[in-house]
Coordinates of C-alpha atoms in Angstrom, one line a residue:
X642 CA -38.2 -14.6 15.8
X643 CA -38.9 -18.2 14.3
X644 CA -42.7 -17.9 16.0
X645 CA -45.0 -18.4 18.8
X646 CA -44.1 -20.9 20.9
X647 CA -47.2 -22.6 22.4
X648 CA -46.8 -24.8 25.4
X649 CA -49.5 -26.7 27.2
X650 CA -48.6 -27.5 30.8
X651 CA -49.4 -29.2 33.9
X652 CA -48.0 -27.7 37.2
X653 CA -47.9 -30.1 40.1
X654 CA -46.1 -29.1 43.5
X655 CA -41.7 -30.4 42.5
X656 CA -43.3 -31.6 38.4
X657 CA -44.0 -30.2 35.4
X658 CA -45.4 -32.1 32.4
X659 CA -45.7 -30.4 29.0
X660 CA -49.1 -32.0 27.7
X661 CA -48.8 -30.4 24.4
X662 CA -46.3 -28.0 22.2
X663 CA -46.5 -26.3 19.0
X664 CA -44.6 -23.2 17.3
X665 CA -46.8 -21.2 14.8
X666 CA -45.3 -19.5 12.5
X667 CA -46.4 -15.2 12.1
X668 CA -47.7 -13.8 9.5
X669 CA -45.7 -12.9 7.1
X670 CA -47.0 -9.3 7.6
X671 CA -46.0 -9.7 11.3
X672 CA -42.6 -11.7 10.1
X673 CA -41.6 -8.6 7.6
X674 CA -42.5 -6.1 10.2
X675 CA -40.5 -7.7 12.9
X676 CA -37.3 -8.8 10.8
X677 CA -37.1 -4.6 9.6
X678 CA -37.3 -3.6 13.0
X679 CA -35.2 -5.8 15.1
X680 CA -32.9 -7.6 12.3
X681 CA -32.5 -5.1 10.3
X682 CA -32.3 -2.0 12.8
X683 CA -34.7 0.1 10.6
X684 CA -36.2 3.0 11.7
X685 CA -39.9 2.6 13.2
X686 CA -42.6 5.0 13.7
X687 CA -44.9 4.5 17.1
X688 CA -47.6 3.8 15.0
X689 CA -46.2 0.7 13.6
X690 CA -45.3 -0.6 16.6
X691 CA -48.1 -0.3 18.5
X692 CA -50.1 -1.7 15.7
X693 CA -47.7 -4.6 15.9
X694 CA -48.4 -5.1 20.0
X695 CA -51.7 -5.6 19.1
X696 CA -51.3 -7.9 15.9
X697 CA -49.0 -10.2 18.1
X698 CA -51.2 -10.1 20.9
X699 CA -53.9 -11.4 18.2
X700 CA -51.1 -14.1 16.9
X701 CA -50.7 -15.3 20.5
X702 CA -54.2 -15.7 21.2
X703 CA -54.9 -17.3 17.7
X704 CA -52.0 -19.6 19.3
X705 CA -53.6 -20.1 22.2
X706 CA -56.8 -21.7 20.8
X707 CA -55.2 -23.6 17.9
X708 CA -53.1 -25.4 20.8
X709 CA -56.2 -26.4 23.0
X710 CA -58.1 -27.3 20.0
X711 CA -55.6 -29.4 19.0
X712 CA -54.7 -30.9 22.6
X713 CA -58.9 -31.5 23.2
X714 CA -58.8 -29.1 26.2
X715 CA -61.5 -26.6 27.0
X716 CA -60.7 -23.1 27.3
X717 CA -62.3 -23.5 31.3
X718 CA -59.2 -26.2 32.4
X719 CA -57.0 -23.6 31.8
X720 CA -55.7 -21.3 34.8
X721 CA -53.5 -18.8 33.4
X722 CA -51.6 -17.9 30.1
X723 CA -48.2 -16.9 30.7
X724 CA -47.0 -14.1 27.9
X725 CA -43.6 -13.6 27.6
X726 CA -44.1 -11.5 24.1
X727 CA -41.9 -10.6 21.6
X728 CA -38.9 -9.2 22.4
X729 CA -37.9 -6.1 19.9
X730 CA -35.0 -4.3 22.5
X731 CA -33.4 -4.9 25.1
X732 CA -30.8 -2.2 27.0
X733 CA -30.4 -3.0 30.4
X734 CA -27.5 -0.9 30.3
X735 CA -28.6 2.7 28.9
X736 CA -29.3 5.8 31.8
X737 CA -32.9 4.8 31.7
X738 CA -32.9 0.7 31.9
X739 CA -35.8 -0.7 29.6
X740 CA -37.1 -3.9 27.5
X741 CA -39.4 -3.7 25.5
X742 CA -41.7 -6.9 24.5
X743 CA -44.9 -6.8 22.2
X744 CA -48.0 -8.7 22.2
X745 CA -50.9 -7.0 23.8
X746 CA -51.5 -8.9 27.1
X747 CA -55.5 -7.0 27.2
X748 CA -55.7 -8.5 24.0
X749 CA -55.2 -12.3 24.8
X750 CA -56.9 -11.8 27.7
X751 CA -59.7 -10.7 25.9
X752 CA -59.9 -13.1 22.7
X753 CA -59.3 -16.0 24.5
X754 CA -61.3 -15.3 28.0
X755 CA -58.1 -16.4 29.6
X756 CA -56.4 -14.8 32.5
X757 CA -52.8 -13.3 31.2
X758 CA -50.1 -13.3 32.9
X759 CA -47.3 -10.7 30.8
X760 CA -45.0 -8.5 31.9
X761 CA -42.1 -10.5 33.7
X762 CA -39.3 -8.2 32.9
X763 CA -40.0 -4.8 34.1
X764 CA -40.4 -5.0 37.9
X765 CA -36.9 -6.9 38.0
X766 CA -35.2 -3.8 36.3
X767 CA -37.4 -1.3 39.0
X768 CA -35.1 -2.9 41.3
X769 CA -31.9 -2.3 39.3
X770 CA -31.5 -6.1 37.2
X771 CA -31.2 -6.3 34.4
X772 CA -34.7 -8.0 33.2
X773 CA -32.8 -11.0 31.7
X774 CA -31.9 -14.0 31.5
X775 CA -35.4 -14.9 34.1
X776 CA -34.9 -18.5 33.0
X777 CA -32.4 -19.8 35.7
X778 CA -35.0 -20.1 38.5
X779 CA -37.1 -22.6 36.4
X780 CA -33.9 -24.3 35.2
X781 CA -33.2 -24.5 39.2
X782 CA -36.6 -25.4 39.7
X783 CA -36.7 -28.5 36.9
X784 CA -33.2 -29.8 38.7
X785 CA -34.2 -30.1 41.5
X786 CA -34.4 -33.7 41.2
X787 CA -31.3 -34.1 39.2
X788 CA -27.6 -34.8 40.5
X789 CA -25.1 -32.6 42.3
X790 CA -23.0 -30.9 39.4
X791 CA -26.0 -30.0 37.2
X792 CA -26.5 -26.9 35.2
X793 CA -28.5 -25.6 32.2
X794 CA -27.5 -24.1 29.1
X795 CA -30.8 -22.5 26.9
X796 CA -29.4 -22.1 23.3
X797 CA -31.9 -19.5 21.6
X798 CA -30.7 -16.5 19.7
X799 CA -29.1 -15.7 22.8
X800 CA -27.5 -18.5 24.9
X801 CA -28.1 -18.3 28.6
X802 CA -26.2 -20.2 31.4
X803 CA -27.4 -21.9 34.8
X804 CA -25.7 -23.2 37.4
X805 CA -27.9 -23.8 40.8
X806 CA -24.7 -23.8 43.0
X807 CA -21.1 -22.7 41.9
X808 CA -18.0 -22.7 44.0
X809 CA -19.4 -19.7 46.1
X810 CA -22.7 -22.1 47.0
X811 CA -25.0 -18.9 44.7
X812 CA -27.4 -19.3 42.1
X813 CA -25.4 -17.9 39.3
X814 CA -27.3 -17.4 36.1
X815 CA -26.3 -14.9 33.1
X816 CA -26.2 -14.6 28.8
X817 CA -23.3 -15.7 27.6
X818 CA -23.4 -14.4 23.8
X819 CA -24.6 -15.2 21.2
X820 CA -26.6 -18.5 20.6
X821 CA -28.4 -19.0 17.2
X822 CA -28.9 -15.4 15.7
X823 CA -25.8 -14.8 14.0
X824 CA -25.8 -18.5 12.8
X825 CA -29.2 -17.7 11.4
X826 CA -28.7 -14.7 9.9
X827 CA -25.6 -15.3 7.9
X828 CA -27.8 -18.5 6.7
X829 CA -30.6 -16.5 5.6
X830 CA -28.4 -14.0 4.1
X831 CA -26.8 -16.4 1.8
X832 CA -28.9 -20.0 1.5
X833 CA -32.2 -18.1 2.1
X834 CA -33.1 -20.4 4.8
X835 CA -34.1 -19.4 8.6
X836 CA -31.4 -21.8 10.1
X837 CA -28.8 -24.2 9.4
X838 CA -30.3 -27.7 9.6
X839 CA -28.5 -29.7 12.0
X840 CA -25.5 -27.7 11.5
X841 CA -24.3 -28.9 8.2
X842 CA -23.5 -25.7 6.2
X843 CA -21.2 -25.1 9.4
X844 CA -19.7 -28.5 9.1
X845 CA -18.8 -28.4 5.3
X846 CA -16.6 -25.1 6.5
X847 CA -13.8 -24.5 7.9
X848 CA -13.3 -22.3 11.3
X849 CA -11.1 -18.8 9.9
X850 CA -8.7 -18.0 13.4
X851 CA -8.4 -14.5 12.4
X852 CA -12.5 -14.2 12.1
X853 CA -13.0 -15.6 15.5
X854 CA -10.6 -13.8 17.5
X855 CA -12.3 -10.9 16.3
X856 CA -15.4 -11.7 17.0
X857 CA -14.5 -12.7 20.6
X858 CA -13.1 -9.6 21.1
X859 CA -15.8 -7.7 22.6
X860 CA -15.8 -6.5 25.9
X861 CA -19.4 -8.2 26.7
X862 CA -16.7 -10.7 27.1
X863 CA -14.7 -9.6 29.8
X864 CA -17.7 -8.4 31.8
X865 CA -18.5 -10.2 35.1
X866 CA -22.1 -11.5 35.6
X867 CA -24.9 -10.7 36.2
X868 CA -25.4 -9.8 33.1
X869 CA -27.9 -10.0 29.7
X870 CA -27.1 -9.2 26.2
X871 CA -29.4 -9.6 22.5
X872 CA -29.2 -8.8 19.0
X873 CA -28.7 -5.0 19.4
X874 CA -25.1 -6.1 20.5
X875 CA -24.7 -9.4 18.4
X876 CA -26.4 -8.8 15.5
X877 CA -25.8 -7.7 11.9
X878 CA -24.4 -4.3 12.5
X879 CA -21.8 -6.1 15.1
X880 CA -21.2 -8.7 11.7
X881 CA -20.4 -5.6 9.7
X882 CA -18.5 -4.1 11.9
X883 CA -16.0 -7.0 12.4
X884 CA -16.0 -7.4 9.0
X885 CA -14.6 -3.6 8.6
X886 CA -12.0 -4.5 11.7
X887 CA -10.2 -7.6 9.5
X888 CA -7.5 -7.2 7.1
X889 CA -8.5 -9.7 4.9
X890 CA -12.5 -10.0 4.6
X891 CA -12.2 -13.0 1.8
X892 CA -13.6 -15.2 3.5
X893 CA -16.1 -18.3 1.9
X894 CA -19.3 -18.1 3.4
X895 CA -19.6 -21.9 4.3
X896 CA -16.0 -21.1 6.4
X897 CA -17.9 -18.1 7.8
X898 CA -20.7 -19.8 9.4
X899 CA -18.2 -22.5 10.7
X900 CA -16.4 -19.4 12.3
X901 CA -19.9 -18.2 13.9
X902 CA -20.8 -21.6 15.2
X903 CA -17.4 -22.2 16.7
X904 CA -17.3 -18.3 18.2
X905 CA -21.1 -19.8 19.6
X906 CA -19.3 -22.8 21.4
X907 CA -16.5 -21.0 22.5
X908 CA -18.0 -18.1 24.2
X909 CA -20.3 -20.2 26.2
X910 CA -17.2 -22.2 27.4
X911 CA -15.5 -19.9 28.4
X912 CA -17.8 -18.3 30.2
X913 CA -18.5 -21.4 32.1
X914 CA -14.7 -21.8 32.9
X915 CA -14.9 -18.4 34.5
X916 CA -17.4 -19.9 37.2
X917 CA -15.0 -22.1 38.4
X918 CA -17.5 -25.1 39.4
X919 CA -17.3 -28.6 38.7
X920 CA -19.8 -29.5 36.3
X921 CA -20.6 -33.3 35.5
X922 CA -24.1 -32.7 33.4
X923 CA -25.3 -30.0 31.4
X924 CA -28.9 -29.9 30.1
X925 CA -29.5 -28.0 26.8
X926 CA -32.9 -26.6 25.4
X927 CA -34.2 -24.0 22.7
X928 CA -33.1 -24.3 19.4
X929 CA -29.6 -25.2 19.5
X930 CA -30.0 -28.2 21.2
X931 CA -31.3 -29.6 17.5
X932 CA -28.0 -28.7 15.6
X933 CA -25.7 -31.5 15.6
X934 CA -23.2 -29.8 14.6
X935 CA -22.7 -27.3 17.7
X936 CA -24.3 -30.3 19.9
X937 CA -21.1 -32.0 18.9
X938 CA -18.6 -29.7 19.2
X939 CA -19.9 -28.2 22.2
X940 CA -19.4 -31.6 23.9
X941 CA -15.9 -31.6 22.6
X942 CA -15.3 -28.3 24.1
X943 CA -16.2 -29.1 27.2
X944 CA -14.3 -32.2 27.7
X945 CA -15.3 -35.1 30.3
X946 CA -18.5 -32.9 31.1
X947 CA -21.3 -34.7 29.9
X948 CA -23.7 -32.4 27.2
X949 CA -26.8 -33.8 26.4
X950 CA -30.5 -31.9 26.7
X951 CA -33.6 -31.4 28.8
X952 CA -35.5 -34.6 27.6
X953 CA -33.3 -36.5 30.0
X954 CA -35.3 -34.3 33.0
X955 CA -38.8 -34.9 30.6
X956 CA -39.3 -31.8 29.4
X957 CA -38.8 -31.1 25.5
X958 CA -36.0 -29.3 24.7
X959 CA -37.6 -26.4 22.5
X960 CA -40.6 -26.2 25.0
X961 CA -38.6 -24.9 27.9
X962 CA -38.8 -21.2 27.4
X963 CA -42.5 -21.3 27.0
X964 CA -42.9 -23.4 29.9
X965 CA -41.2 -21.5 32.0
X966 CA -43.4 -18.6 31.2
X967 CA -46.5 -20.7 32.1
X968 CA -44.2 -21.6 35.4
X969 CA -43.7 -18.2 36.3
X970 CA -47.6 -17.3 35.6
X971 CA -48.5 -20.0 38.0
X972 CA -46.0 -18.0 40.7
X973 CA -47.1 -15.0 40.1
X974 CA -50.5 -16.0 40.7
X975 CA -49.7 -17.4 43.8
X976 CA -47.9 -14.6 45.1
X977 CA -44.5 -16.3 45.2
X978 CA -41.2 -14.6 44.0
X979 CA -39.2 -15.7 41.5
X980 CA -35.1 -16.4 42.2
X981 CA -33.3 -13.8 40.2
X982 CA -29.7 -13.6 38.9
X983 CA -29.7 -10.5 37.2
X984 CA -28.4 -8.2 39.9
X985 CA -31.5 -6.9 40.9
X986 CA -31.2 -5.4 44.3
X987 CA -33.5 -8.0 45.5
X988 CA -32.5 -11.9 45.7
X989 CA -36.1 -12.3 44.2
X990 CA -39.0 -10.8 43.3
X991 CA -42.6 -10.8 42.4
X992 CA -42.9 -10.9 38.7
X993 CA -45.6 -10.4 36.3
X994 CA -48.8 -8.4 36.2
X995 CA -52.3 -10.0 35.8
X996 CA -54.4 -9.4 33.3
X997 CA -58.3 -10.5 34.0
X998 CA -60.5 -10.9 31.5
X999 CA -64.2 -9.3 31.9
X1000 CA -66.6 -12.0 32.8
X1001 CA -69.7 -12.0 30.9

C-alpha cells in the first residue's frame, strides 16, 4: 500500500542483479480509493473496482517507463514484466478459495509494448494452496550460495518466513502475522505519518503485557503451516476488537505502538521456534528491515542467531518482493515450476499467465 515497487533486474543462470529500483508513489486518487477499500473495509461497488484494475494497471505501466528512462534502458532489452498487482483480499480459507490482486495485466502489456507476466496466485489455489506466501522459492533460490542454517524473513505488512531445510529436510515457508500494517496504521491514525521512521515512536513507549497477550491470542497463532494470512485478519477491525476484549483500554498511544512492534517480533519468533531448526543467519527484506527499532529487538529475541538483511546476499532489501516477481516471470516463461509451500496439492507448479502484447 506505500506504492509501486519498480525493480530492474538481470537474471543469469544461480545470479540475480537488481540494475535499478524505485517505489512510486499512487495517485492520491488511487491512494484514497485503495486505503477505503482495503484499510478501511468500506463497502465497494464493482464499478469502482474495476475502474481501479485499470487505473493501477496504468500506474504500473507509468512505472515501468519512468524506471527504464531513468536506468537508460530501451523498452526492446527488456524480456518480460512480472506483475504481481495490488493485493485488495485475500481468503484462502472461505468455501470458495480466492485472491484477488488489481492492476490490469492487458493494460501494461499494452502501454508499455512489454510482455506481462501477472497472475501468480490463482493456479496455486486450483490445486488447493493457499496462493501465499510465493516468496520462499526465490528466497531458496537467492541462498543457494549462502551457509547451512540460512533462512529468510520478508517484513512487509505481512511478515513471511523461509527456511530451505528444517529438521524434517522440507522447504517450509509460511506468514507468520503481522509485519508492518498494524505498526503503520496506528502511526497514521495518530502522528499522520505512513510509518514509524526507524522505529522511534515505538522506542519512546513502553510494551503494555495485558495489550500483547491479547493480541497474540488469536488462533492464526496456533495454526500449523502451510499457511497465509493479510489485513482482513490483522487489520483495524482486529485493533478494535482487542480493544473491546481489554479491561482497561487507557492506554498512551506511544506505549501502544511499542505493544504492536513487540507483538510483530514476538509472533515471528515464535513461530520460528515452532520449526524446530537450527538457524545461524537470517536475512531480512521489505520494509521492516529499515526500522531500527524492530531490527534491534528482533535480534534480541532471537538470541545467538545472527539477524541482519538481504544486502549481505547483494540484493536490496526493499527490492526483493519485486524481484522476485520478475524471477518468477522469467520461470514462467521458461516453462519451469515454481517450489511451493502453501499446501498446494502439488510440490510445485507452473505459475503465471502471459500476457503478449500485439505487435505492430
Amino acid at each position: 500500500m506505500d506504492g509501486i515497487d519498480a525493480a530492474l533486474v538481470e537474471i543469469a543462470q544461480s545470479k540475480v542483479k537488481t540494475v535499478g529500483f524505485q517505489t512510486y508513489p499512487y495517485s492520491d486518487e488511487i491512494g484514497s480509493e485503495l486505503h477505503r477499500c482495503v484499510i478501511e473495509s468500506s463497502p465497494v461497488d464493482l464499478g469502482t473496482v474495476s475502474m481501479l484494475h485499470v487505473m493501477i494497471g496504468e500506474a504500473f505501466a507509468e512505472a515501468t517507463t519512468s524506471l527504464l528512462q531513468t536506468a537508460e534502458v530501451d523498452v526492446s532489452e527488456i524480456v518480460a514484466i512480472g506483475s504481481h498487482g495490488q493485493t485488495v483480499f485475500h481468503d484462502p480459507d472461505s468455501a470458495h478459495p480466492f485472491s484477488l490482486q488489481l492492476g490490469a495485466p492487458s493494460t501494461i502489456a499494452a502501454a508499455t509494448g512489454i510482455t506481462t507476466v501477472a497472475d501468480f496466485r490463482s493456479m496455486d489455489m486450483a490445486y488447493g494452496g493457499q496462493g501465499a506466501p510465493l516468496v520462499p522459492a526465490f528466497h531458496v533460490w537467492a541462498m543457494q550460495e549462502a551457509a547451512a542454517g540460512s533462512a529468510a524473513l520478508n517484513i512487509g505488512g505481512i511478515a513471511n518466513f523461509t527456511i530451505p531445510s528444517t529438521a524434517q529436510g522440507d522447504l517450509l515457508g509460511f506468514d507468520t502475522g503481522p509485519g508492518n500494517c498494524l505498526m503503520d496504521l496506528w502511526c497514521e491514525q495518530h502522528l499522520g505519518q505512513p510509518y514509524d521512521t526507524n522505529g522511534e515512536w515505538a522506542a519512546s513507549g513502553i510494551s503494555s503485557c495485558e495489550l500483547l497477550e491479547a493480541l497474540l491470542n488469536h488462533p492464526y497463532f496456533d495454526r500449523p503451516p502451510p499457511k497465509s494470512t493479510g489485513r482482513e485478519l490483522f487489520g483495524a477491525a482486529y485493533l478494535r476488537d482487542v480493544f473491546a476484549r481489554l479491561p482497561n483500554a487507557e492506554i498512551e498511544p506511544a506505549d501502544v505502538q511499542a505493544s504492536l512492534l513487540e507483538f510483530t517480533v514476538e509472533s515471528i519468533g515464535r513461530s520460528i521456534e515452532t520449526t524446530q531448526s537450527r538457524l545461524e543467519t537470517i536475512y531480512v527484506c521489505g520494509g521492516g528491515a529499515h526500522n531500527k527499532a524492530l531490527m534491534d529487538r528482533l535480534s534480541d529475541r532471537m538470541g545467538t542467531v545472527k539477524v541482519t538483511t538481504f544486502n549481505d546476499l547483494g540484493i536490496n532489501p526493499d527490492a526483493v518482493e519485486a524481484t522476485t516477481f520478475a524471477w518468477m516471470a522469467a520461470q514462467r516463461l521458461a516453462m519451469e515450476p515454481v517450489l511451493t509451500t502453501t499446501g498446494s496439492q502439488l510440490t510445485s507448479t507452473l505459475l503465471g499467465a502471459v500476457y503478449e502484447p500485439t505487435r505492430q
